[in-house]
Amino acid sequence: QSQYIAYRDTINNEETIRKMADLRTEYEVGQKQAEVDLANAEKEAQAKQALIVGGGLSVVLFLIGIIAFIQYRNNQQKKATNQILRHQKGELETQKTQLEALNSTKDRFFSIISHDLRGPVNAFFGVSKLIKMYVSKGKVNEITEIAEDIDESVSKLSGLLDNLLDWAVQQQGQFPNVPEKVNFNEMTNDLIQVFDTMAKSKNIELINDLPDKVELFVDKNSTMTIFRNLLNNALKFTEEGGSVTFHGELDKETAILKVTDTGVGIPADKLKKLFTLNEKKSTWGTAGEKGLGLGLQLAYEFAEMNKGAIEVESEEGVGTSFIVKLPVFETEDVKSE
């Protein structure tokens, strides 16, 4: 029995040890499997996370691309809009400049018309005094002669106004400049007839001392304006009983034309700024004639416009000479046109 008990205990102990070994082995195997499962789970989780991150990055990149495209398109549209606005702004500025030029030219034309008509019209005040004097003395013949002069002056004055208005209509934002063959002798005769009444009202002699034939290559209207202003100023600043003379000579391709008066002359300090409007003041004539202070500046600008020049010589108490140099007409001028 003792031996039985000893064998039984040994057997039980071996069985117990075997079971314990099996349990230990099973435990270790389970633990390893758990570790493997955990590792696999972690790998799967990492893979899913990587997939999610990759998908998220793809979405973010896609959104960034869309935003960049929208921004690019907006920038292009903005550039196109800015270009259109700049173009429109340039057109508006151009139109504004053109309108300002038109308005300035229009104002200048009104000034020219009023200035060129002022002298001949003012002359009628002097004529009315002569008529009253002749009426009081009973000199009917002289009155008839004056009436004929008035008729002729009014006719020339009307033609002058028509020419000025026609010239104004031709302007396109600047003064029309159409050079052509101009007979200066005929122009001078027309000017003398226009200002004849004004000259007679102050008993001033108008003398035409030009060569037989002076032909210029100039714009007729602007050249007429030059000499209308010079003749008007000469009559304005010449005392009663004086004279105004047209002189002329040819120097190769240039005509040297002078308007000389026996008037009050111009002070030396005014000669330098004679062709500007800095002071914007006109000077009263010897018979109280009022001016606009515009004539000499126009004469200077129009002389340059006709590829010429204007100079002045004056001595106080002796008189003044305005020298205008203008191109002479030649056959080549017509061919070049």
mmCIF file of C-alpha atoms in Angstrom:
data_model
loop_
_atom_site.group_PDB
_atom_site.id
_atom_site.type_symbol
_atom_site.label_atom_id
_atom_site.label_comp_id
_atom_site.label_asym_id
_atom_site.label_seq_id
_atom_site.Cartn_x
_atom_site.Cartn_y
_atom_site.Cartn_z
ATOM 1 C CA GLN A 1 0.000 0.000 0.000
ATOM 2 C CA SER A 2 2.743 2.335 0.809
ATOM 3 C CA GLN A 3 4.308 1.564 -2.512
ATOM 4 C CA TYR A 4 0.884 2.044 -4.202
ATOM 5 C CA ILE A 5 0.475 5.360 -2.543
ATOM 6 C CA ALA A 6 3.953 6.324 -3.598
ATOM 7 C CA TYR A 7 3.299 5.295 -7.244
ATOM 8 C CA ARG A 8 -0.058 7.004 -7.209
ATOM 9 C CA ASP A 9 1.407 10.258 -5.951
ATOM 10 C CA THR A 10 4.159 9.998 -8.476
ATOM 11 C CA ILE A 11 1.645 9.413 -11.214
ATOM 12 C CA ASN A 12 -0.542 12.259 -9.951
ATOM 13 C CA ASN A 13 2.433 14.544 -9.735
ATOM 14 C CA GLU A 14 3.535 13.671 -13.276
ATOM 15 C CA GLU A 15 -0.009 14.193 -14.516
ATOM 16 C CA THR A 16 -0.160 17.447 -12.698
ATOM 17 C CA ILE A 17 3.210 18.447 -14.041
ATOM 18 C CA ARG A 18 2.146 17.403 -17.546
ATOM 19 C CA LYS A 19 -1.084 19.346 -17.307
ATOM 20 C CA MET A 20 0.744 22.297 -15.928
ATOM 21 C CA ALA A 21 3.214 22.027 -18.788
ATOM 22 C CA ASP A 22 0.368 21.790 -21.259
ATOM 23 C CA LEU A 23 -1.304 24.767 -19.638
ATOM 24 C CA ARG A 24 1.951 26.689 -19.719
ATOM 25 C CA THR A 25 2.513 25.783 -23.353
ATOM 26 C CA GLU A 26 -1.079 26.730 -24.207
ATOM 27 C CA TYR A 27 -0.656 30.008 -22.338
ATOM 28 C CA GLU A 28 2.564 30.833 -24.108
ATOM 29 C CA VAL A 29 1.083 29.914 -27.469
ATOM 30 C CA GLY A 30 -1.970 32.073 -26.722
ATOM 31 C CA GLN A 31 0.241 34.930 -25.652
ATOM 32 C CA LYS A 32 2.291 34.669 -28.846
ATOM 33 C CA GLN A 33 -0.907 34.532 -30.883
ATOM 34 C CA ALA A 34 -2.196 37.584 -29.056
ATOM 35 C CA GLU A 35 1.049 39.378 -29.803
ATOM 36 C CA VAL A 36 0.772 38.371 -33.449
ATOM 37 C CA ASP A 37 -2.877 39.478 -33.572
ATOM 38 C CA LEU A 38 -1.973 42.743 -31.883
ATOM 39 C CA ALA A 39 0.851 43.304 -34.342
ATOM 40 C CA ASN A 40 -1.472 42.551 -37.244
ATOM 41 C CA ALA A 41 -4.091 44.865 -35.782
ATOM 42 C CA GLU A 42 -1.529 47.598 -35.425
ATOM 43 C CA LYS A 43 -0.412 47.056 -39.020
ATOM 44 C CA GLU A 44 -4.010 47.209 -40.197
ATOM 45 C CA ALA A 45 -4.578 50.324 -38.106
ATOM 46 C CA GLN A 46 -1.456 51.931 -39.544
ATOM 47 C CA ALA A 47 -2.506 50.978 -43.052
ATOM 48 C CA LYS A 48 -5.967 52.443 -42.484
ATOM 49 C CA GLN A 49 -4.433 55.549 -40.934
ATOM 50 C CA ALA A 50 -2.037 55.896 -43.864
ATOM 51 C CA LEU A 51 -4.967 55.467 -46.235
ATOM 52 C CA ILE A 52 -7.000 58.058 -44.347
ATOM 53 C CA VAL A 53 -4.049 60.460 -44.228
ATOM 54 C CA GLY A 54 -3.348 59.897 -47.910
ATOM 55 C CA GLY A 55 -6.994 60.431 -48.753
ATOM 56 C CA GLY A 56 -7.093 63.521 -46.590
ATOM 57 C CA LEU A 57 -3.956 64.892 -48.242
ATOM 58 C CA SER A 58 -5.427 64.131 -51.646
ATOM 59 C CA VAL A 59 -8.601 65.989 -50.715
ATOM 60 C CA VAL A 60 -6.598 68.894 -49.312
ATOM 61 C CA LEU A 61 -4.404 69.026 -52.415
ATOM 62 C CA PHE A 62 -7.484 68.834 -54.610
ATOM 63 C CA LEU A 63 -9.094 71.688 -52.693
ATOM 64 C CA ILE A 64 -5.874 73.694 -52.868
ATOM 65 C CA GLY A 65 -5.790 73.084 -56.622
ATOM 66 C CA ILE A 66 -9.371 74.267 -56.979
ATOM 67 C CA ILE A 67 -8.654 77.358 -54.880
ATOM 68 C CA ALA A 68 -5.482 78.054 -56.887
ATOM 69 C CA PHE A 69 -7.398 77.664 -60.161
ATOM 70 C CA ILE A 70 -10.161 79.974 -58.929
ATOM 71 C CA GLN A 71 -7.567 82.476 -57.743
ATOM 72 C CA TYR A 72 -5.717 82.259 -61.068
ATOM 73 C CA ARG A 73 -8.941 82.711 -63.009
ATOM 74 C CA ASN A 74 -9.921 85.663 -60.802
ATOM 75 C CA ASN A 75 -6.494 87.206 -61.324
ATOM 76 C CA GLN A 76 -6.791 86.772 -65.082
ATOM 77 C CA GLN A 77 -10.258 88.286 -65.029
ATOM 78 C CA LYS A 78 -8.973 91.089 -62.829
ATOM 79 C CA LYS A 79 -6.081 91.727 -65.230
ATOM 80 C CA ALA A 80 -8.462 91.710 -68.179
ATOM 81 C CA THR A 81 -10.816 94.060 -66.327
ATOM 82 C CA ASN A 82 -7.930 96.355 -65.365
ATOM 83 C CA GLN A 83 -6.706 96.350 -68.946
ATOM 84 C CA ILE A 84 -10.184 97.253 -70.170
ATOM 85 C CA LEU A 85 -10.403 99.971 -67.518
ATOM 86 C CA ARG A 86 -6.971 101.313 -68.470
ATOM 87 C CA HIS A 87 -7.982 101.286 -72.118
ATOM 88 C CA GLN A 88 -11.242 103.043 -71.311
ATOM 89 C CA LYS A 89 -9.381 105.476 -69.080
ATOM 90 C CA GLY A 90 -6.945 106.175 -71.910
ATOM 91 C CA GLU A 91 -9.844 106.715 -74.298
ATOM 92 C CA LEU A 92 -11.554 109.000 -71.788
ATOM 93 C CA GLU A 93 -8.342 110.961 -71.274
ATOM 94 C CA THR A 94 -7.900 111.196 -75.043
ATOM 95 C CA GLN A 95 -11.488 112.347 -75.446
ATOM 96 C CA LYS A 96 -11.007 114.795 -72.592
ATOM 97 C CA THR A 97 -7.853 116.157 -74.240
ATOM 98 C CA GLN A 98 -9.655 116.442 -77.568
ATOM 99 C CA LEU A 99 -12.613 118.189 -75.950
ATOM 100 C CA GLU A 100 -10.291 120.560 -74.111
ATOM 101 C CA ALA A 101 -8.469 121.277 -77.382
ATOM 102 C CA LEU A 102 -11.771 121.841 -79.171
ATOM 103 C CA ASN A 103 -12.994 124.110 -76.402
ATOM 104 C CA SER A 104 -9.720 126.032 -76.320
ATOM 105 C CA THR A 105 -9.701 126.426 -80.098
ATOM 106 C CA LYS A 106 -13.334 127.517 -80.052
ATOM 107 C CA ASP A 107 -12.541 130.155 -77.431
ATOM 108 C CA ARG A 108 -9.592 131.338 -79.483
ATOM 109 C CA PHE A 109 -11.757 131.619 -82.589
ATOM 110 C CA PHE A 110 -14.314 133.697 -80.719
ATOM 111 C CA SER A 111 -11.485 135.904 -79.468
ATOM 112 C CA ILE A 112 -10.104 136.267 -82.995
ATOM 113 C CA ILE A 113 -13.499 137.128 -84.436
ATOM 114 C CA SER A 114 -14.238 139.699 -81.744
ATOM 115 C CA HIS A 115 -10.712 141.118 -81.946
ATOM 116 C CA ASP A 116 -10.661 141.386 -85.745
ATOM 117 C CA LEU A 117 -14.072 143.023 -85.847
ATOM 118 C CA ARG A 118 -13.493 145.419 -82.971
ATOM 119 C CA GLY A 119 -11.242 147.858 -84.886
ATOM 120 C CA PRO A 120 -13.393 148.310 -88.019
ATOM 121 C CA VAL A 121 -16.565 148.518 -85.939
ATOM 122 C CA ASN A 122 -15.072 151.081 -83.576
ATOM 123 C CA ALA A 123 -14.165 153.178 -86.603
ATOM 124 C CA PHE A 124 -17.844 153.915 -87.179
ATOM 125 C CA PHE A 125 -17.890 155.960 -83.964
ATOM 126 C CA GLY A 126 -15.313 158.283 -85.499
ATOM 127 C CA VAL A 127 -17.285 158.395 -88.750
ATOM 128 C CA SER A 128 -20.429 159.428 -86.899
ATOM 129 C CA LYS A 129 -18.516 162.410 -85.507
ATOM 130 C CA LEU A 130 -17.430 163.385 -89.019
ATOM 131 C CA ILE A 131 -21.014 163.146 -90.257
ATOM 132 C CA LYS A 132 -22.231 165.387 -87.440
ATOM 133 C CA MET A 133 -19.479 167.885 -88.218
ATOM 134 C CA TYR A 134 -20.290 167.901 -91.952
ATOM 135 C CA VAL A 135 -24.003 168.253 -91.218
ATOM 136 C CA SER A 136 -23.349 171.230 -88.971
ATOM 137 C CA LYS A 137 -21.245 172.834 -91.736
ATOM 138 C CA GLY A 138 -23.650 171.893 -94.510
ATOM 139 C CA LYS A 139 -21.082 169.852 -96.465
ATOM 140 C CA VAL A 140 -23.478 167.481 -98.203
ATOM 141 C CA ASN A 141 -20.977 166.157 -100.746
ATOM 142 C CA GLU A 142 -18.614 165.011 -98.014
ATOM 143 C CA ILE A 143 -21.501 163.249 -96.275
ATOM 144 C CA THR A 144 -22.360 161.401 -99.504
ATOM 145 C CA GLU A 145 -18.733 160.370 -99.901
ATOM 146 C CA ILE A 146 -18.617 159.080 -96.335
ATOM 147 C CA ALA A 147 -21.848 157.156 -96.891
ATOM 148 C CA GLU A 148 -20.260 155.424 -99.885
ATOM 149 C CA ASP A 149 -17.183 154.600 -97.794
ATOM 150 C CA ILE A 150 -19.420 153.176 -95.082
ATOM 151 C CA ASP A 151 -21.231 150.994 -97.601
ATOM 152 C CA GLU A 152 -17.952 149.626 -98.905
ATOM 153 C CA SER A 153 -16.586 149.121 -95.381
ATOM 154 C CA VAL A 154 -19.713 147.294 -94.282
ATOM 155 C CA SER A 155 -19.480 145.055 -97.355
ATOM 156 C CA LYS A 156 -15.820 144.245 -96.615
ATOM 157 C CA LEU A 157 -16.631 143.758 -92.949
ATOM 158 C CA SER A 158 -19.392 141.310 -93.822
ATOM 159 C CA GLY A 159 -17.012 139.389 -96.074
ATOM 160 C CA LEU A 160 -14.430 139.375 -93.298
ATOM 161 C CA LEU A 161 -16.959 137.939 -90.850
ATOM 162 C CA ASP A 162 -17.989 135.260 -93.351
ATOM 163 C CA ASN A 163 -14.367 134.242 -93.873
ATOM 164 C CA LEU A 164 -13.724 134.068 -90.146
ATOM 165 C CA LEU A 165 -16.812 131.957 -89.533
ATOM 166 C CA ASP A 166 -15.967 129.632 -92.433
ATOM 167 C CA TRP A 167 -12.478 129.261 -91.048
ATOM 168 C CA ALA A 168 -13.873 128.473 -87.598
ATOM 169 C CA VAL A 169 -16.123 125.771 -89.043
ATOM 170 C CA GLN A 170 -13.098 124.050 -90.626
ATOM 171 C CA GLN A 171 -11.247 123.633 -87.330
ATOM 172 C CA GLN A 172 -10.843 120.114 -85.888
ATOM 173 C CA GLY A 173 -9.438 120.820 -82.432
ATOM 174 C CA GLN A 174 -6.699 123.012 -83.850
ATOM 175 C CA PHE A 175 -6.354 125.944 -86.218
ATOM 176 C CA PRO A 176 -6.676 124.795 -89.843
ATOM 177 C CA ASN A 177 -3.411 125.307 -91.708
ATOM 178 C CA VAL A 178 -3.738 124.818 -95.468
ATOM 179 C CA PRO A 179 -0.819 126.474 -97.303
ATOM 180 C CA GLU A 180 -1.684 127.805 -100.739
ATOM 181 C CA LYS A 181 -0.600 130.420 -103.238
ATOM 182 C CA VAL A 182 -1.595 133.850 -101.887
ATOM 183 C CA ASN A 183 -1.221 137.173 -103.667
ATOM 184 C CA PHE A 184 -0.130 139.476 -100.864
ATOM 185 C CA ASN A 185 -0.794 142.628 -102.901
ATOM 186 C CA GLU A 186 -4.468 141.702 -103.222
ATOM 187 C CA MET A 187 -4.599 140.782 -99.531
ATOM 188 C CA THR A 188 -3.154 144.180 -98.596
ATOM 189 C CA ASN A 189 -5.666 146.024 -100.775
ATOM 190 C CA ASP A 190 -8.517 144.128 -99.101
ATOM 191 C CA LEU A 191 -7.134 144.996 -95.661
ATOM 192 C CA ILE A 192 -6.789 148.671 -96.554
ATOM 193 C CA GLN A 193 -10.413 148.756 -97.733
ATOM 194 C CA VAL A 194 -11.592 147.083 -94.506
ATOM 195 C CA PHE A 195 -9.717 149.602 -92.328
ATOM 196 C CA ASP A 196 -10.187 152.603 -94.594
ATOM 197 C CA THR A 197 -13.087 153.946 -92.533
ATOM 198 C CA MET A 198 -11.081 153.577 -89.322
ATOM 199 C CA ALA A 199 -8.133 155.384 -90.920
ATOM 200 C CA LYS A 200 -10.302 158.239 -92.212
ATOM 201 C CA SER A 201 -11.939 158.680 -88.818
ATOM 202 C CA LYS A 202 -8.448 159.505 -87.426
ATOM 203 C CA ASN A 203 -7.208 161.222 -90.619
ATOM 204 C CA ILE A 204 -4.457 158.587 -91.024
ATOM 205 C CA GLU A 205 -3.032 157.850 -94.463
ATOM 206 C CA LEU A 206 -2.781 154.191 -95.511
ATOM 207 C CA ILE A 207 0.096 153.639 -97.970
ATOM 208 C CA ASN A 208 0.726 150.521 -100.039
ATOM 209 C CA ASP A 209 4.442 150.512 -100.906
ATOM 210 C CA LEU A 210 4.739 146.858 -101.922
ATOM 211 C CA PRO A 211 6.505 145.491 -105.027
ATOM 212 C CA ASP A 212 4.316 144.790 -108.030
ATOM 213 C CA LYS A 213 3.886 141.120 -107.226
ATOM 214 C CA VAL A 214 4.399 139.300 -103.920
ATOM 215 C CA GLU A 215 3.157 135.728 -103.895
ATOM 216 C CA LEU A 216 3.299 133.761 -100.650
ATOM 217 C CA PHE A 217 2.900 130.069 -99.826
ATOM 218 C CA VAL A 218 0.866 130.351 -96.617
ATOM 219 C CA ASP A 219 -2.500 129.656 -95.041
ATOM 220 C CA LYS A 220 -4.578 132.603 -96.228
ATOM 221 C CA ASN A 221 -6.898 132.967 -93.225
ATOM 222 C CA SER A 222 -4.189 132.909 -90.551
ATOM 223 C CA THR A 223 -1.997 135.269 -92.643
ATOM 224 C CA MET A 224 -4.920 137.670 -92.984
ATOM 225 C CA THR A 225 -5.319 137.526 -89.196
ATOM 226 C CA ILE A 226 -1.638 138.442 -88.736
ATOM 227 C CA PHE A 227 -1.832 141.584 -90.859
ATOM 228 C CA ARG A 228 -5.323 142.563 -89.659
ATOM 229 C CA ASN A 229 -3.942 142.671 -86.125
ATOM 230 C CA LEU A 230 -0.812 144.556 -87.146
ATOM 231 C CA LEU A 231 -2.792 147.104 -89.173
ATOM 232 C CA ASN A 232 -5.377 147.473 -86.409
ATOM 233 C CA ASN A 233 -2.624 148.115 -83.824
ATOM 234 C CA ALA A 234 -0.855 150.552 -86.134
ATOM 235 C CA LEU A 235 -4.045 152.613 -86.552
ATOM 236 C CA LYS A 236 -4.825 152.295 -82.860
ATOM 237 C CA PHE A 237 -1.494 153.773 -81.710
ATOM 238 C CA THR A 238 -1.038 156.402 -84.430
ATOM 239 C CA GLU A 239 -2.057 159.984 -83.760
ATOM 240 C CA GLU A 240 -4.373 161.870 -86.096
ATOM 241 C CA GLY A 241 -2.623 163.035 -89.237
ATOM 242 C CA GLY A 242 -0.109 160.171 -89.159
ATOM 243 C CA SER A 243 0.459 157.346 -91.643
ATOM 244 C CA VAL A 244 0.668 153.557 -91.840
ATOM 245 C CA THR A 245 2.694 151.993 -94.649
ATOM 246 C CA PHE A 246 3.016 148.482 -96.070
ATOM 247 C CA HIS A 247 6.558 147.772 -97.259
ATOM 248 C CA GLY A 248 7.865 144.585 -98.849
ATOM 249 C CA GLU A 249 10.886 142.980 -100.407
ATOM 250 C CA LEU A 250 11.892 139.483 -101.531
ATOM 251 C CA ASP A 251 14.978 137.701 -100.213
ATOM 252 C CA LYS A 252 15.368 134.426 -102.136
ATOM 253 C CA GLU A 253 12.716 132.090 -100.648
ATOM 254 C CA THR A 254 11.463 134.591 -98.064
ATOM 255 C CA ALA A 255 9.239 137.642 -98.288
ATOM 256 C CA ILE A 256 10.088 140.404 -95.797
ATOM 257 C CA LEU A 257 6.912 142.372 -95.159
ATOM 258 C CA LYS A 258 6.718 145.452 -92.937
ATOM 259 C CA VAL A 259 3.848 147.370 -91.386
ATOM 260 C CA THR A 260 5.271 150.732 -90.321
ATOM 261 C CA ASP A 261 3.430 153.480 -88.475
ATOM 262 C CA THR A 262 4.272 156.962 -87.241
ATOM 263 C CA GLY A 263 2.648 156.305 -83.891
ATOM 264 C CA VAL A 264 3.610 156.656 -80.258
ATOM 265 C CA GLY A 265 6.123 153.789 -80.308
ATOM 266 C CA ILE A 266 6.668 151.029 -77.755
ATOM 267 C CA PRO A 267 8.736 151.419 -74.550
ATOM 268 C CA ALA A 268 11.883 149.282 -74.457
ATOM 269 C CA ASP A 269 10.745 147.389 -71.347
ATOM 270 C CA LYS A 270 7.630 146.158 -73.171
ATOM 271 C CA LEU A 271 9.347 145.017 -76.358
ATOM 272 C CA LYS A 272 10.688 141.791 -74.792
ATOM 273 C CA LYS A 273 7.265 140.589 -73.665
ATOM 274 C CA LEU A 274 5.285 142.083 -76.521
ATOM 275 C CA PHE A 275 4.165 138.756 -77.987
ATOM 276 C CA THR A 276 2.963 137.206 -74.720
ATOM 277 C CA LEU A 277 -0.129 137.576 -72.550
ATOM 278 C CA ASN A 278 1.666 137.526 -69.214
ATOM 279 C CA GLU A 279 0.227 140.809 -68.074
ATOM 280 C CA LYS A 280 -3.167 140.081 -69.636
ATOM 281 C CA LYS A 281 -3.733 143.800 -70.029
ATOM 282 C CA SER A 282 -4.476 145.699 -73.197
ATOM 283 C CA THR A 283 -3.289 149.222 -73.948
ATOM 284 C CA TRP A 284 -5.620 152.057 -74.864
ATOM 285 C CA GLY A 285 -5.136 153.645 -78.275
ATOM 286 C CA THR A 286 -4.556 157.298 -79.058
ATOM 287 C CA ALA A 287 -8.302 157.863 -79.514
ATOM 288 C CA GLY A 288 -9.353 155.730 -76.549
ATOM 289 C CA GLU A 289 -9.651 152.490 -78.541
ATOM 290 C CA LYS A 290 -9.837 149.444 -76.316
ATOM 291 C CA GLY A 291 -8.090 146.169 -77.167
ATOM 292 C CA LEU A 292 -8.074 142.618 -75.851
ATOM 293 C CA GLY A 293 -4.314 142.196 -75.581
ATOM 294 C CA LEU A 294 -4.579 139.188 -77.895
ATOM 295 C CA GLY A 295 -3.633 140.419 -81.365
ATOM 296 C CA LEU A 296 0.158 140.362 -81.198
ATOM 297 C CA GLN A 297 0.264 136.954 -79.568
ATOM 298 C CA LEU A 298 -1.919 135.574 -82.375
ATOM 299 C CA ALA A 299 0.284 137.239 -84.972
ATOM 300 C CA TYR A 300 3.352 135.607 -83.418
ATOM 301 C CA GLU A 301 1.767 132.132 -83.250
ATOM 302 C CA PHE A 302 0.334 132.300 -86.761
ATOM 303 C CA ALA A 303 3.635 133.504 -88.219
ATOM 304 C CA GLU A 304 5.346 130.431 -86.741
ATOM 305 C CA MET A 305 2.495 128.194 -87.921
ATOM 306 C CA ASN A 306 3.176 129.424 -91.472
ATOM 307 C CA LYS A 307 6.917 128.619 -91.108
ATOM 308 C CA GLY A 308 7.743 132.264 -90.735
ATOM 309 C CA ALA A 309 8.714 134.736 -88.033
ATOM 310 C CA ILE A 310 7.808 138.166 -86.744
ATOM 311 C CA GLU A 311 10.033 140.896 -85.314
ATOM 312 C CA VAL A 312 9.482 144.427 -84.088
ATOM 313 C CA GLU A 313 11.464 147.664 -84.191
ATOM 314 C CA SER A 314 10.203 150.681 -82.302
ATOM 315 C CA GLU A 315 11.206 154.048 -80.951
ATOM 316 C CA GLU A 316 9.030 156.040 -78.594
ATOM 317 C CA GLY A 317 7.568 159.128 -80.196
ATOM 318 C CA VAL A 318 8.762 158.064 -83.679
ATOM 319 C CA GLY A 319 6.853 154.952 -84.597
ATOM 320 C CA THR A 320 6.914 151.165 -84.872
ATOM 321 C CA SER A 321 7.708 148.638 -87.604
ATOM 322 C CA PHE A 322 6.542 145.049 -87.460
ATOM 323 C CA ILE A 323 8.590 142.811 -89.769
ATOM 324 C CA VAL A 324 6.945 139.571 -90.872
ATOM 325 C CA LYS A 325 8.981 136.949 -92.732
ATOM 326 C CA LEU A 326 6.957 134.382 -94.698
ATOM 327 C CA PRO A 327 7.807 131.757 -97.339
ATOM 328 C CA VAL A 328 7.510 132.748 -100.992
ATOM 329 C CA PHE A 329 5.419 130.633 -103.347
ATOM 330 C CA GLU A 330 7.411 128.381 -105.647
ATOM 331 C CA THR A 331 6.359 125.734 -108.173
ATOM 332 C CA GLU A 332 7.894 123.016 -105.973
ATOM 333 C CA ASP A 333 5.427 123.911 -103.227
ATOM 334 C CA VAL A 334 2.524 122.792 -105.409
ATOM 335 C CA LYS A 335 4.314 119.566 -106.318
ATOM 336 C CA SER A 336 5.015 118.770 -102.657
ATOM 337 C CA GLU A 337 1.368 119.300 -101.827
#
